[in-house]
Every structure is written in structure tokens, then in C-alpha cells.
Coordinates of C-alpha atoms in Angstrom, one line a residue:
I1 CA 12.6 -0.6 14.1
K2 CA 14.2 -3.5 16.0
F3 CA 16.8 -5.7 14.1
I4 CA 18.1 -9.2 14.2
D5 CA 21.8 -8.9 13.6
I6 CA 23.3 -10.6 10.5
L7 CA 26.5 -8.8 9.7
E8 CA 27.4 -10.7 6.6
D9 CA 28.4 -9.9 3.0
Y10 CA 25.9 -10.7 0.2
T11 CA 25.8 -10.3 -3.5
V12 CA 22.9 -8.7 -5.5
A13 CA 21.3 -11.6 -7.6
I14 CA 19.2 -9.4 -9.8
N15 CA 19.0 -5.7 -10.6
T16 CA 17.2 -4.0 -7.7
T17 CA 16.8 -0.9 -5.6
V18 CA 17.7 0.1 -2.0
R19 CA 14.5 1.5 -0.4
S20 CA 14.2 4.1 2.4
K21 CA 11.7 1.8 4.3
P22 CA 10.9 -1.9 4.3
S23 CA 8.1 -1.4 1.9
S24 CA 7.6 -1.3 -1.9
L25 CA 4.7 1.1 -1.7
D26 CA 5.3 4.0 0.7
S27 CA 9.1 4.2 0.4
K28 CA 11.6 6.1 -1.8
T29 CA 14.4 4.6 -3.9
I30 CA 17.8 5.6 -2.4
I31 CA 20.0 3.9 -5.1
D32 CA 19.8 1.4 -7.9
L33 CA 22.1 -1.7 -7.6
K34 CA 23.1 -3.9 -10.5
M35 CA 23.4 -7.7 -10.4
G36 CA 26.7 -8.7 -8.9
T37 CA 27.1 -5.7 -6.5
K38 CA 28.5 -6.6 -3.1
V39 CA 26.6 -5.3 -0.1
H40 CA 26.9 -5.7 3.7
V41 CA 23.8 -7.0 5.4
L42 CA 23.6 -5.4 8.9
G43 CA 20.4 -7.1 10.0
K44 CA 16.8 -8.1 9.4
P45 CA 13.8 -6.0 10.8
E46 CA 11.9 -8.2 13.3
N47 CA 8.5 -7.3 11.8
H48 CA 9.4 -7.3 8.1
S49 CA 10.6 -10.8 7.3
K50 CA 11.1 -10.1 3.6
W51 CA 13.6 -7.3 4.0
F52 CA 17.3 -6.9 4.8
F53 CA 18.8 -3.7 6.2
I54 CA 22.0 -3.2 4.2
E55 CA 25.1 -1.0 4.0
Y56 CA 26.7 -0.1 0.6
I57 CA 29.7 2.2 0.1
V58 CA 29.9 4.2 -3.2
S59 CA 32.2 7.1 -3.9
D60 CA 33.1 7.2 -0.2
I61 CA 29.4 7.7 0.7
N62 CA 27.9 5.2 3.1
V63 CA 24.4 4.3 1.9
R64 CA 22.0 2.4 4.2
G65 CA 18.6 1.1 3.4
Y66 CA 16.4 -1.9 2.7
I67 CA 16.5 -4.6 0.1
L68 CA 14.3 -7.6 -0.4
Q69 CA 16.0 -10.8 0.8
D70 CA 15.2 -12.6 -2.4
K71 CA 17.3 -10.1 -4.3
L72 CA 20.5 -11.2 -2.4
I73 CA 22.6 -14.4 -2.3
T74 CA 25.8 -15.5 -0.7
M75 CA 28.6 -16.5 -3.1
R76 CA 31.1 -19.3 -3.0
G77 CA 34.4 -17.7 -3.9
S78 CA 34.7 -14.2 -5.4
T79 CA 32.2 -11.5 -4.5
D80 CA 33.8 -8.9 -6.7
P81 CA 31.1 -6.3 -7.8
S82 CA 32.1 -6.8 -11.4
I83 CA 30.7 -10.3 -11.5
T84 CA 28.0 -10.6 -14.2
D85 CA 27.1 -14.3 -14.1
V86 CA 25.3 -14.4 -10.7
E87 CA 22.4 -16.8 -10.9
K88 CA 19.0 -15.6 -9.6
P89 CA 17.4 -17.5 -6.6
K90 CA 15.3 -20.4 -7.8
S91 CA 12.3 -22.0 -6.1
E92 CA 12.8 -25.7 -6.0
D93 CA 9.5 -26.8 -4.6
G94 CA 7.1 -24.1 -5.7
F95 CA 5.8 -22.4 -8.8
G96 CA 9.0 -20.4 -9.2
N97 CA 9.9 -16.7 -8.9
Y98 CA 7.2 -14.1 -9.3
Y99 CA 7.7 -10.6 -10.9
A100 CA 5.3 -7.9 -11.9
L101 CA 5.3 -4.8 -14.1
F102 CA 2.5 -2.3 -13.4
I103 CA 1.7 0.4 -16.0
A104 CA -1.1 2.8 -15.1
I105 CA -2.0 6.3 -16.3
D106 CA -4.7 8.6 -15.1
K107 CA -3.0 11.9 -15.9
Y108 CA -2.0 12.4 -19.5
E109 CA 0.6 14.8 -20.9
N110 CA -1.5 15.8 -24.0
I111 CA -4.6 17.8 -23.3
G112 CA -6.3 16.0 -26.2
I113 CA -6.5 12.8 -24.1
D114 CA -9.0 12.8 -21.2
N115 CA -7.6 12.1 -17.7
L116 CA -9.0 9.1 -15.8
K117 CA -9.9 8.6 -12.2
T118 CA -8.9 5.2 -11.1
P119 CA -6.0 3.5 -12.9
V120 CA -3.1 4.4 -10.6
N121 CA -5.1 3.7 -7.4
D122 CA -6.2 0.3 -8.9
A123 CA -2.6 -0.6 -9.8
K124 CA -1.2 0.4 -6.4
T125 CA -3.9 -1.6 -4.5
I126 CA -3.3 -4.8 -6.6
E127 CA 0.4 -4.4 -6.3
N128 CA 0.2 -4.2 -2.5
I129 CA -2.0 -7.4 -2.4
L130 CA 0.4 -9.3 -4.7
F131 CA 3.5 -8.3 -2.7
N132 CA 2.0 -8.9 0.7
Q133 CA -0.2 -11.9 0.2
Y134 CA 1.3 -13.7 -2.7
Q135 CA 4.8 -14.9 -3.7
F136 CA 5.8 -11.8 -5.7
I137 CA 9.4 -10.8 -5.0
K138 CA 9.7 -7.8 -7.2
T139 CA 7.2 -5.3 -8.6
T140 CA 8.2 -2.5 -11.1
T141 CA 5.8 0.4 -11.3
L142 CA 5.3 2.9 -14.1
Y143 CA 2.7 5.4 -13.0
N144 CA 1.6 8.6 -14.9
E145 CA 4.7 10.5 -16.0
K146 CA 6.9 7.4 -15.6
A147 CA 4.7 5.5 -18.0
T148 CA 6.2 6.8 -21.2
R149 CA 6.6 4.7 -24.4
K150 CA 10.4 4.9 -24.0
R151 CA 10.4 3.8 -20.4
V152 CA 8.0 0.9 -21.1
Y153 CA 10.4 -0.3 -23.8
Q154 CA 13.3 -0.1 -21.4
E155 CA 11.5 -2.2 -18.8
L156 CA 10.5 -4.7 -21.4
D157 CA 14.2 -4.9 -22.5
I158 CA 15.2 -5.7 -19.0
L159 CA 12.6 -8.4 -18.7
L160 CA 13.7 -9.8 -22.1
D161 CA 17.3 -10.2 -20.7
D162 CA 16.5 -11.2 -17.2
M163 CA 13.6 -13.7 -17.3
T164 CA 14.3 -17.4 -17.0
E165 CA 12.1 -20.5 -17.3
D166 CA 11.7 -20.5 -13.5
D167 CA 10.1 -17.1 -13.6
N168 CA 6.5 -16.0 -13.6
L169 CA 5.7 -12.5 -14.9
L170 CA 2.5 -10.5 -14.6
I171 CA 2.0 -7.3 -16.6
F172 CA -0.8 -5.1 -15.6
Y173 CA -2.0 -2.1 -17.7
S174 CA -4.7 0.4 -16.8
G175 CA -5.4 3.5 -18.9
H176 CA -6.8 4.4 -22.3
G177 CA -7.0 1.9 -25.1
K178 CA -7.7 2.6 -28.7
E179 CA -8.5 0.3 -31.6
N180 CA -7.9 0.4 -35.4
T181 CA -10.7 -1.6 -37.0
K182 CA -9.1 -1.7 -40.4
L183 CA -5.9 -3.2 -39.0
N184 CA -7.8 -5.3 -36.5
T185 CA -5.5 -4.3 -33.7
A186 CA -5.4 -2.1 -30.6
Y187 CA -3.1 0.2 -28.7
W188 CA -2.3 1.4 -25.2
L189 CA -2.1 5.1 -24.9
L190 CA 0.8 5.8 -22.5
H191 CA 1.5 9.0 -20.7
D192 CA 3.2 10.8 -23.6
A193 CA 0.9 9.6 -26.3
N194 CA -0.4 12.0 -29.0
P195 CA -4.0 11.3 -29.9
N196 CA -3.3 12.1 -33.6
E197 CA 0.0 10.2 -34.0
K198 CA -0.3 6.5 -34.0
D199 CA 3.4 5.9 -33.8
T200 CA 3.3 7.4 -30.2
W201 CA 1.0 4.6 -29.1
L202 CA 2.0 1.1 -27.9
N203 CA 0.8 -1.5 -30.4
L204 CA -0.1 -4.8 -28.9
D205 CA 0.7 -6.9 -31.9
G206 CA 3.8 -5.1 -33.1
D207 CA 5.3 -3.9 -29.8
L208 CA 4.2 -6.0 -26.8
L209 CA 3.6 -9.5 -28.2
P210 CA 7.1 -9.9 -29.7
Y211 CA 8.6 -9.3 -26.2
L212 CA 6.4 -11.9 -24.7
N213 CA 7.3 -14.4 -27.4
G214 CA 11.1 -13.6 -27.0
M215 CA 11.5 -13.6 -23.3
D216 CA 12.4 -16.9 -21.5
A217 CA 9.8 -16.5 -18.7
G218 CA 8.0 -19.8 -18.0
H219 CA 4.6 -18.2 -17.5
V220 CA 3.3 -14.7 -18.4
L221 CA -0.1 -13.2 -17.7
V222 CA -1.1 -9.8 -19.1
V223 CA -4.0 -8.1 -17.3
V224 CA -5.6 -5.2 -19.2
D225 CA -8.2 -2.8 -17.8
A226 CA -8.8 -0.6 -20.8
C227 CA -11.1 0.0 -23.7
F228 CA -10.8 -2.7 -26.5
A229 CA -8.7 -4.8 -24.2
G230 CA -9.7 -8.0 -25.9
K231 CA -7.8 -7.0 -29.0
I232 CA -4.7 -8.4 -27.4
F233 CA -6.1 -11.8 -28.5
T234 CA -5.1 -11.5 -32.1
Q235 CA -6.2 -15.0 -33.1
K236 CA -9.9 -15.7 -33.3
G237 CA -11.4 -14.2 -30.2
E238 CA -12.3 -17.6 -28.8
E239 CA -11.5 -18.5 -25.3
D240 CA -9.0 -21.2 -24.4
E241 CA -10.2 -24.7 -23.6
V242 CA -11.6 -24.9 -20.1
T243 CA -9.0 -26.8 -18.0
I244 CA -9.7 -25.6 -14.4
D245 CA -8.1 -28.1 -12.1
D246 CA -7.2 -26.0 -9.0
N247 CA -8.6 -28.8 -6.8
A248 CA -6.0 -31.3 -8.1
D249 CA -3.0 -32.4 -5.9
K250 CA -0.4 -29.6 -5.7
K251 CA 2.4 -32.0 -6.6
D252 CA 0.7 -33.0 -9.8
I253 CA -0.1 -29.3 -10.7
L254 CA 3.5 -28.3 -10.0
S255 CA 4.8 -31.2 -12.2
D256 CA 2.6 -30.1 -15.1
Y257 CA 3.5 -26.4 -14.5
K258 CA 7.2 -27.0 -14.9
K259 CA 6.7 -29.0 -18.1
T260 CA 4.9 -26.3 -20.0
T261 CA 5.2 -22.6 -20.7
S262 CA 2.2 -20.2 -21.1
R263 CA 1.2 -16.8 -22.3
H264 CA -2.2 -15.7 -21.2
G265 CA -4.3 -12.5 -21.1
L266 CA -7.0 -11.5 -18.7
T267 CA -9.0 -8.5 -19.9
A268 CA -11.8 -6.3 -18.7
S269 CA -13.7 -6.5 -22.0
V270 CA -13.7 -8.1 -25.4
N271 CA -13.6 -5.4 -28.0
K272 CA -15.8 -2.6 -26.6
P273 CA -15.2 0.7 -24.8
I274 CA -15.7 0.5 -21.0
P275 CA -16.3 3.3 -18.4
D276 CA -13.9 4.6 -15.8
A277 CA -14.6 4.1 -12.1
G278 CA -17.9 2.7 -10.8
G279 CA -16.5 0.0 -8.5
G280 CA -16.4 2.2 -5.4
G281 CA -13.4 3.1 -3.3
K282 CA -11.9 5.0 -6.3
H283 CA -11.7 1.7 -8.3
S284 CA -12.9 0.6 -11.7
V285 CA -15.5 -2.2 -11.7
F286 CA -13.1 -4.7 -13.1
A287 CA -10.3 -3.7 -10.7
K288 CA -12.6 -3.8 -7.7
A289 CA -13.7 -7.3 -8.6
L290 CA -10.1 -8.5 -9.1
I291 CA -9.0 -6.8 -5.8
D292 CA -11.8 -8.6 -3.8
I293 CA -11.0 -12.0 -5.3
L294 CA -7.2 -11.7 -4.7
E295 CA -7.6 -10.2 -1.3
N296 CA -10.1 -12.7 0.0
N297 CA -8.7 -15.9 -1.6
E298 CA -7.8 -18.5 1.0
E299 CA -6.6 -21.2 -1.4
D300 CA -2.9 -22.1 -1.5
F301 CA -2.9 -21.3 -5.3
I302 CA -5.4 -20.1 -7.8
S303 CA -5.2 -20.0 -11.6
S304 CA -5.9 -17.0 -13.7
E305 CA -8.5 -19.0 -15.5
N306 CA -10.3 -19.6 -12.2
I307 CA -10.1 -15.9 -11.4
K308 CA -11.8 -15.1 -14.7
Y309 CA -14.8 -17.2 -13.8
Q310 CA -15.0 -15.5 -10.3
L311 CA -14.7 -12.1 -12.0
Q312 CA -17.8 -12.8 -14.1
S313 CA -20.1 -13.3 -11.0
K314 CA -18.3 -10.6 -9.0
I315 CA -18.8 -8.0 -11.7
K316 CA -22.5 -8.8 -12.0
E317 CA -22.8 -8.5 -8.3
I318 CA -21.1 -5.0 -8.3
R319 CA -23.3 -3.8 -11.1
K320 CA -26.5 -5.0 -9.3
I321 CA -25.5 -3.6 -5.9
K322 CA -24.5 -0.2 -7.3
N323 CA -27.3 -0.1 -9.9
L324 CA -24.9 0.9 -12.6
P325 CA -26.1 2.0 -16.1
D326 CA -26.2 -0.3 -19.0
I327 CA -22.8 0.9 -20.4
Y328 CA -21.2 -1.1 -17.6
R329 CA -22.5 -4.3 -19.2
N330 CA -19.5 -3.8 -21.6
I331 CA -17.3 -5.0 -18.8
K332 CA -17.1 -8.7 -19.6
P333 CA -13.8 -10.4 -18.5
L334 CA -12.1 -12.5 -21.0
H335 CA -9.3 -15.0 -20.4
D336 CA -7.5 -16.6 -23.3
K337 CA -4.1 -17.7 -24.6
L338 CA -2.0 -15.2 -26.4
Y339 CA -0.7 -15.7 -29.9
S340 CA 2.8 -16.8 -29.0
E341 CA 5.2 -19.7 -29.7
K342 CA 5.8 -19.8 -26.0
H343 CA 2.2 -20.8 -25.2
E344 CA 1.9 -24.6 -24.9
I345 CA -1.3 -26.6 -24.6
G346 CA -2.2 -27.0 -21.0
G347 CA 0.1 -24.2 -19.8
K348 CA -1.4 -22.1 -17.0
F349 CA -0.6 -19.1 -14.8
Y350 CA -1.0 -19.6 -11.1
F351 CA -1.0 -17.1 -8.2
D352 CA 0.8 -18.7 -5.3
L353 CA -0.4 -17.6 -1.8
I354 CA 2.2 -16.9 0.9
D355 CA 2.2 -19.7 3.5

């Protein structure tokens, strides 16, 4: 790899990792770095504009690897690693900073829960698109054995502490879902779930929604590809008011975007079981439709609400082309506001395409 020399000291602006390659997908984590850590930037790879090649000395060991540029800032004054009040980079003229948490399980620890075929591949493909085509600067992935209940809580705690009003967060879940009709709620079955012990499942009302309500992120979108996904909408099951305005002037949209906060969900179904796979290329039907929309989008920005309407026609198209059985009719995307104090009327979630 050819480098453009930089040879300057930078400070880590948000907890991050040093990677073995300039890639979030096919690289290994060398070391975790906490906010405030001082690193020396050796250079920038010519063909990987998002990454810095850095050097970090710990316990007399010289560590070298790659960090996303957006995770580093230059400081006025002290660059002591013990600094804890480093501010994250802020986008002044765009939709803000974009982060994602991906949770996907196709291999379960308990033999009483059937393994699935597509969740991890779906998540990895969508993650790659968001990172390379849209303005996402950090993606955290919990796949299979990493997607335990404890680990999910740990990542939610980090988000609870780190998110600011300038941040946009996408949470993607793909795996088994389970409902409790008497309690009118649903659960995600994570890697270490026990099919007979409800307290090992992740409850959407009691576990997830309080975090979304407590964190300071400006806009949050939860995408769920699982059975009974629509139970995340604990209110009335109605869809939010139709407010698509993606053709409006970007300055007007940005002005409104920064005045409101939002909490939305985008799900593969309302309150029904849905089949695994079927979309081709080792993807679920919902994920394949979402992948095609995100990958082929040429608009500067697109709302999650707009994506929902595109999903409806795309899923019908996939069902028709592949002549899928009637059970696949249960896949009916739903987009709605979540029951949260942080959702304000008119609030939206936008995907911002890289220029």
C-alpha cells in the first residue's frame, strides 16, 4: 500500500479500534483505544481515503495499524492520554455523524433453537454498503457467539453514554423473534438464549426501548428482520403520518432535521412469523430488497420512510420472480414511530450518500 506522509500526533475522539487492514469487514482488531488516547499518524493510504495508518506505543510495544480518520482529532493544548473531555467530530453542514450497531445470529448456542441461514450474511452485506456508500463512520458488529445478551447490554451502555444530538444511530437485528400474546410484547432471541427461560431473551419494551429513550442521539432507526418484528411498535400498530419530502430542498430538510429528534422502526413484518432465506444470494427476502434499494440509490439522501415504500414494491417483485410460496406474503414491511419521549412530530431518519 502506498502512503501519503502525515507524521503528526492526533487524539482519539471516540472509543475505537486499530485494524489490521483499512477495512471494517475483512480486517482484524489489533487493539482497542479509548477516547483521549494519543497516537502518531504516519500517513494516509492513497486508495483508502477514510483511513489513517497510525503508530501507538503501549508497554514498550510498538503497535501499527489503521484507524478511521473521523475517529481522530488534533488538540489545542494538552494531548495527555488521560484526557476524558475530548469532543467528537461534528458535521456542521450535513445530517450529522452516523453510527450503526449490527446484531445477527444464525448459529445458536442452545440446540433447542433452530439455526438460520441468512442473518449474518445479510448484516455483513448491509454493513458494507452503509460504510462504503453512505456517511457511516463507525459500525459495531455482534455476530453469532458475540451476540450475547450481556454483550448487547454492554454496547447499548456505550451508546447511552456516547451519543449526542448530532449523532444518527442505526440498530439492525436479524435472528429469531418470539412473541408473548398475553403480555402483548416480543423478544429477540440472542445467541445464548434458552428457549424455555424468558429472562434470557431481550425484551423490546423492557430492555431496548428504555435505552432508545435515554440516549441523546438525535435520530435512531431500528431495523428488524425477524418474526413478530412489528411488536416493537408498542402503541397502536398504526403507521406514522405520511410525510415523505425527499424532493424538498436539502437546506430546508437539514434545517428541520436539526430541530427535531426521532425514533423510528423499520420491520420485515407486522406481527407474524416470517420464513428464513428466499431472497437469493443467501439473503432473506426483506434483506435482499433492502440491499438492492440502498446499493442502487443515487439520491443524495433518502429517508427511512421512503425506503419502506420502495421495500413494498421490491418485495412483491422478488416474490413474483422467484415464485415463492404464500408464507412469504407475511413479509410486509412496516415503518412507524417508536413509543419514546425522544420522538417528535416531523422527526425523520435519513441515509446520507457519500458525495
